[in-house]
XYZ file of C-alpha atoms in Angstrom:
627
model
C 154.219 21.049 -42.129
C 155.129 25.187 -42.469
C 157.533 25.714 -39.113
C 157.257 30.010 -38.309
C 158.541 29.790 -34.716
C 160.254 27.161 -32.625
C 157.258 25.518 -31.507
C 156.992 24.252 -35.392
C 159.499 23.197 -35.480
C 159.927 20.777 -32.360
C 156.088 19.637 -32.473
C 157.115 16.371 -34.789
C 159.836 15.093 -32.006
C 157.940 13.137 -29.028
C 160.676 14.004 -26.639
C 159.111 18.069 -26.540
C 155.890 19.186 -26.416
C 154.178 22.500 -26.291
C 154.430 24.594 -22.460
C 153.522 28.669 -23.989
C 151.070 29.890 -21.300
C 150.545 32.750 -23.654
C 150.241 34.192 -27.238
C 152.987 36.691 -26.819
C 155.129 34.332 -24.208
C 156.316 30.547 -26.074
C 158.047 27.997 -23.928
C 158.621 24.372 -24.183
C 159.311 20.789 -22.237
C 162.172 18.031 -23.623
C 161.936 15.219 -21.093
C 159.449 16.550 -19.223
C 161.998 19.535 -17.837
C 160.021 23.575 -19.550
C 162.554 25.579 -21.543
C 162.396 28.834 -23.271
C 163.801 31.392 -25.922
C 166.223 32.596 -23.311
C 167.884 28.946 -23.282
C 168.422 28.720 -27.091
C 171.744 30.049 -28.195
C 173.173 31.656 -31.681
C 175.473 29.637 -33.891
C 176.317 28.097 -30.422
C 176.588 30.901 -28.399
C 174.709 31.046 -25.201
C 172.817 34.782 -24.371
C 172.569 36.192 -28.545
C 169.420 34.886 -29.584
C 166.029 36.667 -29.120
C 164.810 36.941 -25.805
C 161.149 37.085 -25.956
C 160.908 35.839 -30.213
C 160.369 32.652 -31.430
C 160.786 32.382 -35.317
C 163.002 31.332 -37.327
C 162.440 33.313 -40.490
C 166.127 33.764 -40.029
C 166.988 30.229 -38.963
C 168.953 27.484 -41.662
C 168.230 25.036 -39.147
C 167.328 24.264 -36.171
C 169.168 21.815 -33.897
C 167.723 19.737 -30.304
C 170.295 18.242 -28.392
C 167.939 16.469 -25.550
C 169.197 15.616 -21.768
C 172.209 17.845 -19.666
C 174.687 20.087 -21.811
C 176.433 21.585 -19.327
C 179.595 20.454 -20.443
C 178.467 21.514 -23.831
C 176.706 24.703 -24.271
C 177.767 25.880 -19.691
C 174.575 26.645 -17.558
C 171.758 28.414 -19.639
C 170.904 31.566 -19.220
C 167.462 30.413 -17.761
C 168.552 27.628 -16.016
C 166.993 24.597 -19.091
C 168.216 21.103 -18.176
C 166.127 19.032 -20.555
C 167.871 19.855 -23.639
C 169.357 22.714 -25.191
C 167.836 23.885 -28.987
C 170.830 25.696 -31.020
C 170.072 28.212 -34.104
C 172.784 28.001 -37.243
C 172.114 30.590 -39.315
C 171.908 31.050 -42.877
C 174.711 31.408 -45.193
C 175.211 32.234 -48.856
C 175.410 28.401 -51.076
C 176.159 30.064 -54.128
C 175.042 28.381 -56.989
C 171.703 29.270 -59.006
C 168.409 30.072 -57.159
C 169.456 30.838 -54.076
C 167.645 33.712 -54.039
C 163.883 33.848 -53.234
C 160.599 35.683 -51.973
C 157.674 33.661 -50.654
C 154.659 35.065 -49.181
C 152.001 33.317 -46.613
C 148.957 33.783 -45.301
C 146.906 32.363 -43.416
C 146.369 31.067 -39.175
C 143.749 33.329 -38.871
C 144.616 36.498 -41.027
C 148.124 36.617 -41.279
C 149.756 37.748 -44.442
C 153.633 37.516 -44.848
C 155.883 38.668 -47.430
C 159.600 36.902 -47.105
C 163.337 37.414 -49.613
C 166.122 35.560 -49.305
C 169.079 36.903 -50.775
C 172.629 35.366 -50.977
C 175.886 35.210 -53.093
C 179.211 34.512 -52.856
C 182.101 35.990 -54.715
C 183.798 34.316 -57.319
C 186.851 32.154 -55.513
C 183.808 31.621 -53.417
C 185.188 32.885 -50.256
C 183.070 35.790 -49.149
C 178.887 35.277 -49.123
C 176.136 37.242 -47.994
C 173.437 35.920 -46.884
C 169.302 38.455 -46.024
C 167.112 37.698 -44.881
C 163.892 39.823 -45.003
C 160.664 39.674 -43.344
C 156.856 41.025 -42.339
C 153.744 39.841 -41.039
C 150.676 41.633 -40.425
C 146.815 40.814 -39.387
C 144.901 39.283 -36.983
C 145.721 35.171 -35.679
C 143.083 32.304 -34.962
C 142.760 34.032 -31.811
C 140.227 36.335 -30.859
C 140.813 39.423 -31.630
C 144.673 38.994 -31.089
C 146.623 40.668 -33.557
C 150.442 40.232 -33.950
C 152.729 42.254 -36.588
C 156.514 41.148 -37.311
C 159.257 43.204 -39.588
C 162.457 41.622 -39.268
C 165.787 41.164 -40.613
C 169.271 38.678 -40.751
C 172.432 39.558 -42.208
C 175.368 36.891 -42.245
C 178.755 37.195 -43.536
C 180.761 34.587 -43.952
C 184.790 33.974 -45.225
C 186.126 30.502 -45.795
C 190.424 30.827 -45.636
C 192.686 27.722 -46.534
C 193.714 28.118 -43.215
C 190.831 30.352 -41.319
C 186.828 30.588 -41.041
C 184.936 34.194 -40.236
C 181.563 34.401 -39.269
C 179.801 37.888 -39.096
C 175.650 37.115 -38.424
C 173.485 40.483 -37.115
C 169.514 40.519 -36.429
C 166.952 43.528 -36.589
C 162.762 42.485 -34.619
C 160.370 44.228 -33.864
C 157.416 41.763 -32.715
C 153.296 43.941 -31.177
C 150.811 41.611 -29.978
C 147.438 43.527 -29.253
C 144.992 40.968 -26.975
C 147.253 38.580 -26.974
C 145.752 34.649 -25.330
C 146.224 33.848 -21.710
C 146.902 31.232 -20.040
C 143.969 29.928 -16.236
C 145.492 29.699 -13.154
C 142.991 28.618 -10.190
C 143.384 30.199 -6.779
C 143.438 28.847 -3.555
C 141.315 25.421 -2.952
C 139.965 25.307 -6.878
C 141.179 21.883 -7.903
C 139.408 19.218 -6.223
C 136.376 21.662 -5.357
C 135.099 22.700 -8.548
C 135.452 20.983 -12.046
C 137.995 22.327 -14.661
C 136.069 24.588 -16.971
C 135.301 22.432 -20.756
C 137.821 23.027 -22.835
C 136.503 25.443 -26.009
C 139.703 26.792 -28.369
C 137.112 29.483 -29.664
C 137.267 30.882 -25.687
C 139.758 33.706 -24.803
C 141.584 34.790 -21.714
C 143.643 37.245 -22.372
C 141.642 41.400 -21.844
C 140.871 43.684 -24.731
C 143.598 46.117 -24.427
C 147.049 44.322 -23.718
C 149.734 43.714 -25.089
C 153.169 43.537 -25.978
C 156.370 45.516 -28.140
C 159.256 43.485 -28.115
C 162.341 44.873 -30.426
C 165.607 43.331 -30.625
C 168.736 43.489 -32.025
C 172.014 41.404 -31.620
C 174.968 40.032 -33.557
C 177.614 37.785 -32.549
C 180.870 36.732 -34.550
C 182.570 33.552 -34.218
C 186.386 33.160 -35.391
C 188.238 29.396 -36.671
C 191.830 29.325 -37.156
C 194.034 25.945 -38.040
C 197.786 25.860 -37.113
C 198.138 23.052 -37.942
C 195.989 20.615 -39.610
C 195.854 19.201 -35.785
C 195.180 21.832 -34.083
C 192.665 24.825 -34.640
C 191.677 27.917 -31.920
C 188.344 29.928 -32.003
C 186.794 32.591 -30.381
C 183.145 34.171 -30.598
C 181.951 37.527 -29.521
C 177.707 38.401 -28.968
C 175.824 40.871 -27.717
C 171.229 41.758 -27.927
C 169.713 44.532 -26.975
C 166.528 43.604 -25.543
C 163.233 46.222 -25.134
C 159.887 45.188 -24.377
C 156.898 47.065 -23.330
C 154.539 44.461 -21.967
C 150.580 45.309 -20.528
C 149.239 41.697 -20.166
C 146.473 39.569 -17.681
C 145.600 37.190 -15.443
C 142.608 35.498 -15.714
C 142.126 32.824 -12.172
C 139.168 30.801 -11.663
C 138.310 31.073 -8.056
C 136.554 28.085 -5.302
C 133.919 29.986 -4.871
C 132.850 29.446 -8.973
C 133.712 32.972 -9.705
C 136.715 34.498 -12.466
C 139.043 37.284 -11.657
C 141.731 39.064 -13.959
C 144.534 40.766 -12.617
C 146.443 43.116 -14.997
C 149.770 43.532 -14.871
C 152.715 46.013 -16.794
C 156.339 45.278 -17.263
C 158.558 47.252 -19.186
C 162.380 46.020 -19.060
C 165.364 46.618 -21.603
C 167.452 43.821 -21.287
C 171.063 43.870 -22.290
C 173.932 41.088 -22.347
C 176.983 40.353 -23.307
C 178.512 36.425 -24.303
C 181.843 35.085 -25.390
C 183.399 32.023 -25.857
C 187.287 31.239 -26.380
C 188.944 27.378 -27.070
C 191.470 25.276 -28.603
C 190.532 22.447 -30.320
C 193.602 19.948 -31.067
C 193.852 15.930 -31.989
C 196.756 13.777 -30.946
C 197.785 9.582 -31.348
C 199.337 7.801 -28.304
C 199.834 4.048 -29.192
C 196.904 3.024 -30.891
C 195.026 5.637 -29.603
C 193.544 9.008 -30.960
C 193.097 11.687 -28.960
C 190.571 15.218 -29.965
C 190.971 17.289 -26.964
C 189.407 20.297 -26.174
C 190.143 23.228 -23.612
C 187.332 25.780 -23.791
C 186.251 29.269 -21.697
C 183.183 30.602 -21.511
C 181.642 34.528 -20.562
C 178.237 35.525 -19.920
C 176.792 38.618 -18.668
C 172.814 39.698 -18.596
C 171.266 42.934 -17.351
C 168.341 43.377 -16.720
C 166.285 47.193 -16.174
C 163.364 46.883 -15.665
C 160.111 47.974 -13.659
C 157.379 44.974 -13.054
C 153.901 46.461 -11.571
C 150.918 44.404 -10.557
C 147.374 45.302 -9.927
C 144.934 43.494 -7.593
C 142.163 40.539 -8.620
C 139.019 42.121 -9.273
C 135.851 39.010 -9.876
C 133.892 39.353 -12.884
C 130.551 39.739 -13.275
C 128.023 40.207 -16.146
C 128.621 44.021 -15.721
C 132.633 43.598 -15.133
C 133.540 41.372 -18.179
C 136.759 42.550 -17.977
C 137.485 43.994 -14.345
C 139.625 46.865 -13.488
C 143.061 47.399 -14.532
C 144.459 48.726 -11.284
C 148.014 49.672 -11.828
C 148.581 52.922 -10.744
C 151.993 53.570 -11.868
C 152.856 52.387 -15.884
C 155.131 55.031 -16.733
C 158.472 53.768 -18.010
C 161.393 53.104 -15.819
C 164.708 51.699 -16.647
C 165.889 50.763 -12.534
C 168.411 48.181 -13.492
C 167.019 45.435 -11.869
C 169.414 42.010 -11.718
C 172.806 41.196 -13.271
C 173.900 37.420 -13.745
C 176.936 36.177 -14.721
C 178.103 33.154 -15.228
C 181.710 31.792 -16.154
C 182.764 28.555 -17.035
C 185.912 26.056 -18.114
C 185.687 23.026 -19.893
C 187.259 20.669 -20.983
C 186.605 17.498 -23.129
C 189.024 14.302 -24.457
C 187.425 12.029 -26.629
C 190.006 8.997 -27.363
C 188.697 6.624 -30.270
C 190.463 3.038 -31.331
C 191.085 1.974 -34.594
C 188.276 2.252 -36.979
C 187.083 3.520 -34.445
C 184.837 0.323 -32.357
C 185.458 2.108 -29.770
C 185.148 5.677 -28.432
C 185.047 7.358 -25.287
C 184.482 10.607 -23.910
C 185.538 12.077 -21.025
C 185.713 15.932 -19.675
C 184.234 18.324 -17.192
C 182.887 21.522 -16.838
C 184.175 24.271 -13.668
C 181.289 27.099 -13.885
C 180.638 30.241 -11.467
C 177.437 31.637 -11.139
C 177.174 34.843 -9.508
C 173.786 37.094 -9.292
C 173.384 40.608 -7.375
C 169.199 41.294 -7.568
C 169.023 45.395 -6.748
C 166.790 47.219 -5.007
C 163.286 48.280 -7.000
C 159.692 47.915 -8.265
C 160.661 43.766 -8.034
C 162.275 43.030 -5.365
C 161.498 42.545 -1.303
C 165.151 43.333 -0.690
C 164.700 46.501 1.244
C 167.105 49.012 0.559
C 169.754 46.440 -0.047
C 172.338 44.223 -3.018
C 171.737 40.995 -2.320
C 174.059 38.681 -4.387
C 174.363 34.365 -5.366
C 177.518 33.255 -5.259
C 177.922 29.598 -6.518
C 180.381 27.358 -8.276
C 180.587 24.299 -9.653
C 182.087 20.959 -11.441
C 179.132 18.955 -13.705
C 181.940 15.981 -14.758
C 180.559 13.568 -18.034
C 181.431 10.188 -19.366
C 179.933 8.674 -22.494
C 181.347 5.276 -24.387
C 180.291 4.327 -27.845
C 180.304 0.545 -29.276
C 180.379 0.683 -33.126
C 178.777 -2.633 -34.195
C 178.683 -2.372 -37.483
C 178.514 -0.511 -39.459
C 174.611 -0.250 -39.467
C 174.821 -0.513 -35.401
C 176.288 1.133 -32.257
C 175.338 1.531 -29.024
C 176.069 4.226 -26.219
C 175.947 4.834 -22.066
C 176.353 8.636 -21.235
C 176.313 10.223 -17.182
C 175.800 14.340 -18.067
C 175.251 16.758 -15.607
C 172.551 19.837 -16.054
C 173.253 23.086 -13.648
C 170.277 25.457 -12.756
C 171.273 28.072 -10.051
C 170.472 27.480 -6.004
C 168.864 29.999 -3.847
C 169.892 32.596 -1.146
C 167.627 32.345 1.057
C 165.316 34.465 2.095
C 161.671 34.221 3.967
C 162.197 34.276 7.067
C 163.205 30.862 7.780
C 165.923 29.361 10.187
C 169.031 29.340 7.487
C 168.251 32.592 6.447
C 171.048 34.206 3.970
C 172.386 30.579 3.328
C 173.465 29.893 -0.126
C 171.707 27.065 -1.708
C 174.443 25.342 -3.982
C 173.572 24.932 -8.180
C 170.855 22.079 -8.334
C 172.486 19.283 -10.493
C 170.437 17.424 -13.197
C 172.284 13.965 -13.686
C 171.754 12.147 -16.168
C 171.898 8.859 -17.032
C 171.174 7.415 -20.938
C 172.251 4.401 -22.821
C 171.014 3.768 -26.660
C 171.175 2.395 -29.791
C 171.473 3.398 -33.362
C 170.524 1.006 -36.069
C 170.888 2.879 -40.206
C 170.038 0.124 -42.513
C 170.308 3.282 -45.320
C 166.998 4.063 -46.685
C 166.074 4.135 -43.366
C 167.507 6.471 -39.167
C 166.137 4.924 -35.990
C 167.368 5.281 -32.869
C 166.351 4.093 -29.422
C 167.669 5.225 -25.768
C 166.276 4.893 -22.101
C 167.142 7.925 -19.643
C 167.317 9.114 -16.189
C 167.007 13.009 -14.845
C 167.198 13.895 -11.542
C 167.410 17.421 -10.764
C 167.671 18.588 -7.602
C 165.331 21.669 -5.638
C 164.129 23.344 -2.877
C 161.466 22.278 -0.026
C 161.056 22.573 3.492
C 162.567 20.914 6.281
C 161.584 21.032 10.137
C 165.144 20.767 12.379
C 163.940 20.514 15.887
C 160.744 22.661 15.436
C 162.296 25.345 13.087
C 161.714 25.559 9.280
C 164.542 25.476 7.043
C 164.815 25.959 3.121
C 166.469 23.027 1.972
C 168.268 22.373 -1.520
C 167.671 17.960 -1.484
C 163.536 18.086 -2.660
C 164.558 15.900 -5.927
C 162.358 15.285 -9.256
C 162.910 12.198 -11.375
C 162.391 12.230 -14.910
C 162.313 8.363 -16.496
C 162.155 6.362 -20.149
C 162.873 5.465 -23.357
C 162.803 7.378 -26.728
C 162.128 6.143 -30.302
C 162.085 7.317 -33.622
C 162.955 6.483 -36.824
C 163.002 8.026 -40.378
C 163.742 7.135 -44.057
C 162.141 6.379 -47.218
C 159.560 2.917 -47.130
C 159.742 3.064 -50.554
C 160.532 5.179 -53.582
C 158.237 8.069 -53.255
C 157.354 7.204 -49.381
C 158.575 9.104 -46.086
C 157.624 8.316 -42.975
C 158.807 10.103 -39.610
C 158.129 8.825 -36.076
C 158.912 8.960 -32.584
C 157.459 8.177 -29.110
C 158.267 8.775 -25.645
C 157.501 7.260 -22.145
C 157.894 9.854 -19.049
C 157.179 8.854 -16.013
C 157.843 12.198 -13.973
C 157.461 11.772 -10.260
C 158.350 14.144 -6.857
C 161.174 12.095 -5.721
C 162.001 13.743 -2.598
C 159.304 17.069 -1.728
C 157.232 18.072 1.175
C 153.173 16.643 0.214
C 153.520 16.182 -2.541
C 156.132 12.979 -2.147
C 155.906 10.442 -5.246
C 152.972 11.981 -7.248
C 153.583 12.584 -10.712
C 155.076 16.342 -11.807
C 152.037 18.736 -12.926
C 151.996 19.081 -16.863
C 154.063 16.364 -18.372
C 152.713 12.947 -19.664
C 153.085 9.832 -19.429
C 152.856 9.032 -23.314
C 153.631 11.156 -25.909
C 153.699 9.769 -30.001
C 154.002 12.027 -33.117
C 153.597 9.842 -36.408
C 154.100 11.649 -40.173
C 154.279 10.326 -43.636
C 154.830 11.852 -46.627
C 153.608 10.377 -50.166
C 154.353 11.914 -53.685
C 151.845 11.608 -56.280
C 153.428 9.667 -59.175
C 151.556 10.776 -62.338
C 151.350 14.413 -60.633
C 155.842 15.169 -61.244
C 156.311 17.218 -57.869
C 153.191 16.608 -56.059
C 152.833 15.667 -53.198
C 150.171 15.049 -49.853
C 151.436 14.619 -45.900
C 149.720 13.230 -42.823
C 150.720 13.841 -39.522
C 149.574 12.170 -36.151
C 150.708 14.086 -32.901
C 149.238 12.521 -29.579
C 149.894 13.724 -25.874
C 148.301 11.569 -22.856
C 146.838 12.730 -20.042
C 148.345 14.475 -17.647
C 147.868 16.602 -14.021
C 147.079 20.227 -13.484
C 148.438 20.247 -9.974
C 151.654 18.857 -8.689
C 148.726 16.782 -5.414
C 147.254 14.798 -8.412
C 143.629 15.592 -7.752
C 142.993 16.654 -11.163
C 143.298 15.343 -14.205
C 142.793 16.392 -18.099
C 142.508 13.622 -20.690
C 145.100 12.788 -23.332
C 144.127 13.990 -27.907
C 144.991 13.483 -30.952
C 145.504 16.125 -33.471
C 146.106 15.435 -37.245
C 147.273 18.020 -39.748
C 147.226 17.919 -43.639
C 149.263 19.174 -45.941
C 150.196 19.144 -49.659
C 153.029 20.367 -51.843
C 153.373 20.999 -55.434
C 157.310 22.259 -57.134
C 157.331 23.470 -60.527
C 158.760 25.238 -62.936
C 156.792 28.691 -63.744
C 158.638 31.311 -65.988
C 161.679 29.662 -66.278
C 162.713 29.641 -62.219
C 160.991 26.690 -60.209
C 158.621 27.028 -58.073
C 156.941 25.948 -55.191
C 152.657 26.180 -53.777
C 152.538 25.144 -50.089
C 149.247 24.081 -48.145
C 148.812 22.604 -45.008
C 145.635 22.148 -42.492
C 146.525 22.377 -38.946
C 143.787 20.495 -36.160
C 141.921 19.413 -39.126
C 139.423 17.744 -37.186
C 138.805 21.241 -34.570
C 139.798 19.277 -31.319
C 139.207 21.360 -28.507
C 141.820 20.433 -25.638
C 143.583 22.321 -22.940
C 147.603 21.477 -22.446
C 148.689 21.499 -18.322
C 151.421 23.585 -17.843
C 154.608 22.049 -16.136
C 155.684 24.265 -14.383
C 152.813 25.981 -12.279
C 149.368 24.915 -11.877
C 147.968 26.144 -14.537
C 145.732 25.424 -18.245
C 146.237 26.806 -21.930
C 143.913 26.910 -24.137
C 144.560 24.838 -27.515
C 144.143 26.796 -30.955
C 141.366 25.084 -33.359
C 141.595 24.394 -36.444
C 144.075 26.251 -38.477
C 145.006 26.537 -42.660
C 148.737 28.299 -43.946
C 148.852 28.757 -48.186
C 152.209 29.894 -49.198
C 153.808 30.911 -52.750
C 157.456 30.341 -53.446
C 160.188 31.611 -56.373
C 163.492 30.827 -56.328
C 165.717 33.096 -59.280
């Protein structure tokens, strides 16, 4: 599998699914909770990673933490609670054949070129790694074109008592005529049949685009005062500039379609910092690993978001009219978000690590100020949300033997609450941050050739709903959704030359405290998801291997009322890899075909009543040489 972005990387984990809503904006769900690029961390720091770009050409690996993670990372900038994704940047490793050239063609008619250069000093203390990437051409979606130019630089110094990491990047991404989601007008669901899925259909209007420029940098320093005491600090900055003209495609109850155009320009600036101390000591037979950390994230958004009106489409009016009258570039300060927090954890171990206990807590303060302008309804007044919360965490691990361990944990996630407005009886009230409370138990089995994990989890997330008190309507933070299920994953070598990776998730996601939808299944959350991949080496041809992947996603509801459902689907991918030496250098040729049988399907979105058309059959080939 040749992964270009986050969605490609996490596709081999059944606990995640694609929740993208356009060809220009990717999103995903972890354990049924939606997340976006804005919440990806970079080398453990929130707010620094590119905000609107999900390419992974400058990344060594992508770490996926499933479940609530406020204790570890703090509140996510965009409030994701299902899990956390962390970018680990590329580093110079030293040795031969570290430099590489890679050429890729496919997924429509896109051609990409990538150069990786790495070098370490003779004493191995200093390392420099650079990645330069360019891609352009039309995608597999009709009329959609994409151009990307990016550069990443990583510098590290490994001293006897200290470590320094400096990382930076520049990205320009231009997408023309992107595909877009399909939304539903009032009373459409349950009144008119959903359109038949057709992966050749286009719901993004011609002439639309998104232009994004991302610049970011982060520094991390660690110093060992002794073998048992380490201090660290990290500081990062990001600036994102986006020019976005897009459309909404709506299906109406009358059987017609409408299009509304939107224009959003913004400059987004973020500063993130973290500092902490890690120490080890013993009390009797117990070993302690204590961490105290403080974090601060500040984001300023200068934005002018303008919306046109819907126009009904017909044979003579295929894509409607653009009624956005003002598309000039403007930079009013829209909002400022500041998240600060302090965390404490103690990892307690008994002799031989037979038992491990984790206790910890994070104090999180959230302040959000929204300013008057194009995007707000608060007239000429600033509106400030200011709240705080404690998030405790507990975990226990029992090591039964060298191969088997069992564990249990209680974790919390946080999402900013609301400052009530809109005509409620409690307008002006500050609702506390919404907590997601997670309980998980599981087991891990490591036989040497196979690693298998199995767990049960339950996550309860608070939210808002209207309540009636003495004939008046109040906005309450007592709503709740509950995601409960189990996960099974295994990976290893069945026999020499045969490798298997498989995962399965069952998810029961319900609105447990809500208005009219209480007891219903959450929209866009299938009960069953499964992925299986087998890779086989061909013994008669050294360096040649083939792979087969199956990805199953069950049926899911399109709406919270559970009146309309889309069917499940299974997608098949095949691939091959050939590694050899040519002209004295290691080389690799890869070829992959995705959605082999050209399956037409819809993806139901979990955050809104909408659909996004799946991608049809595509192929990608690449050639890479190392020197």
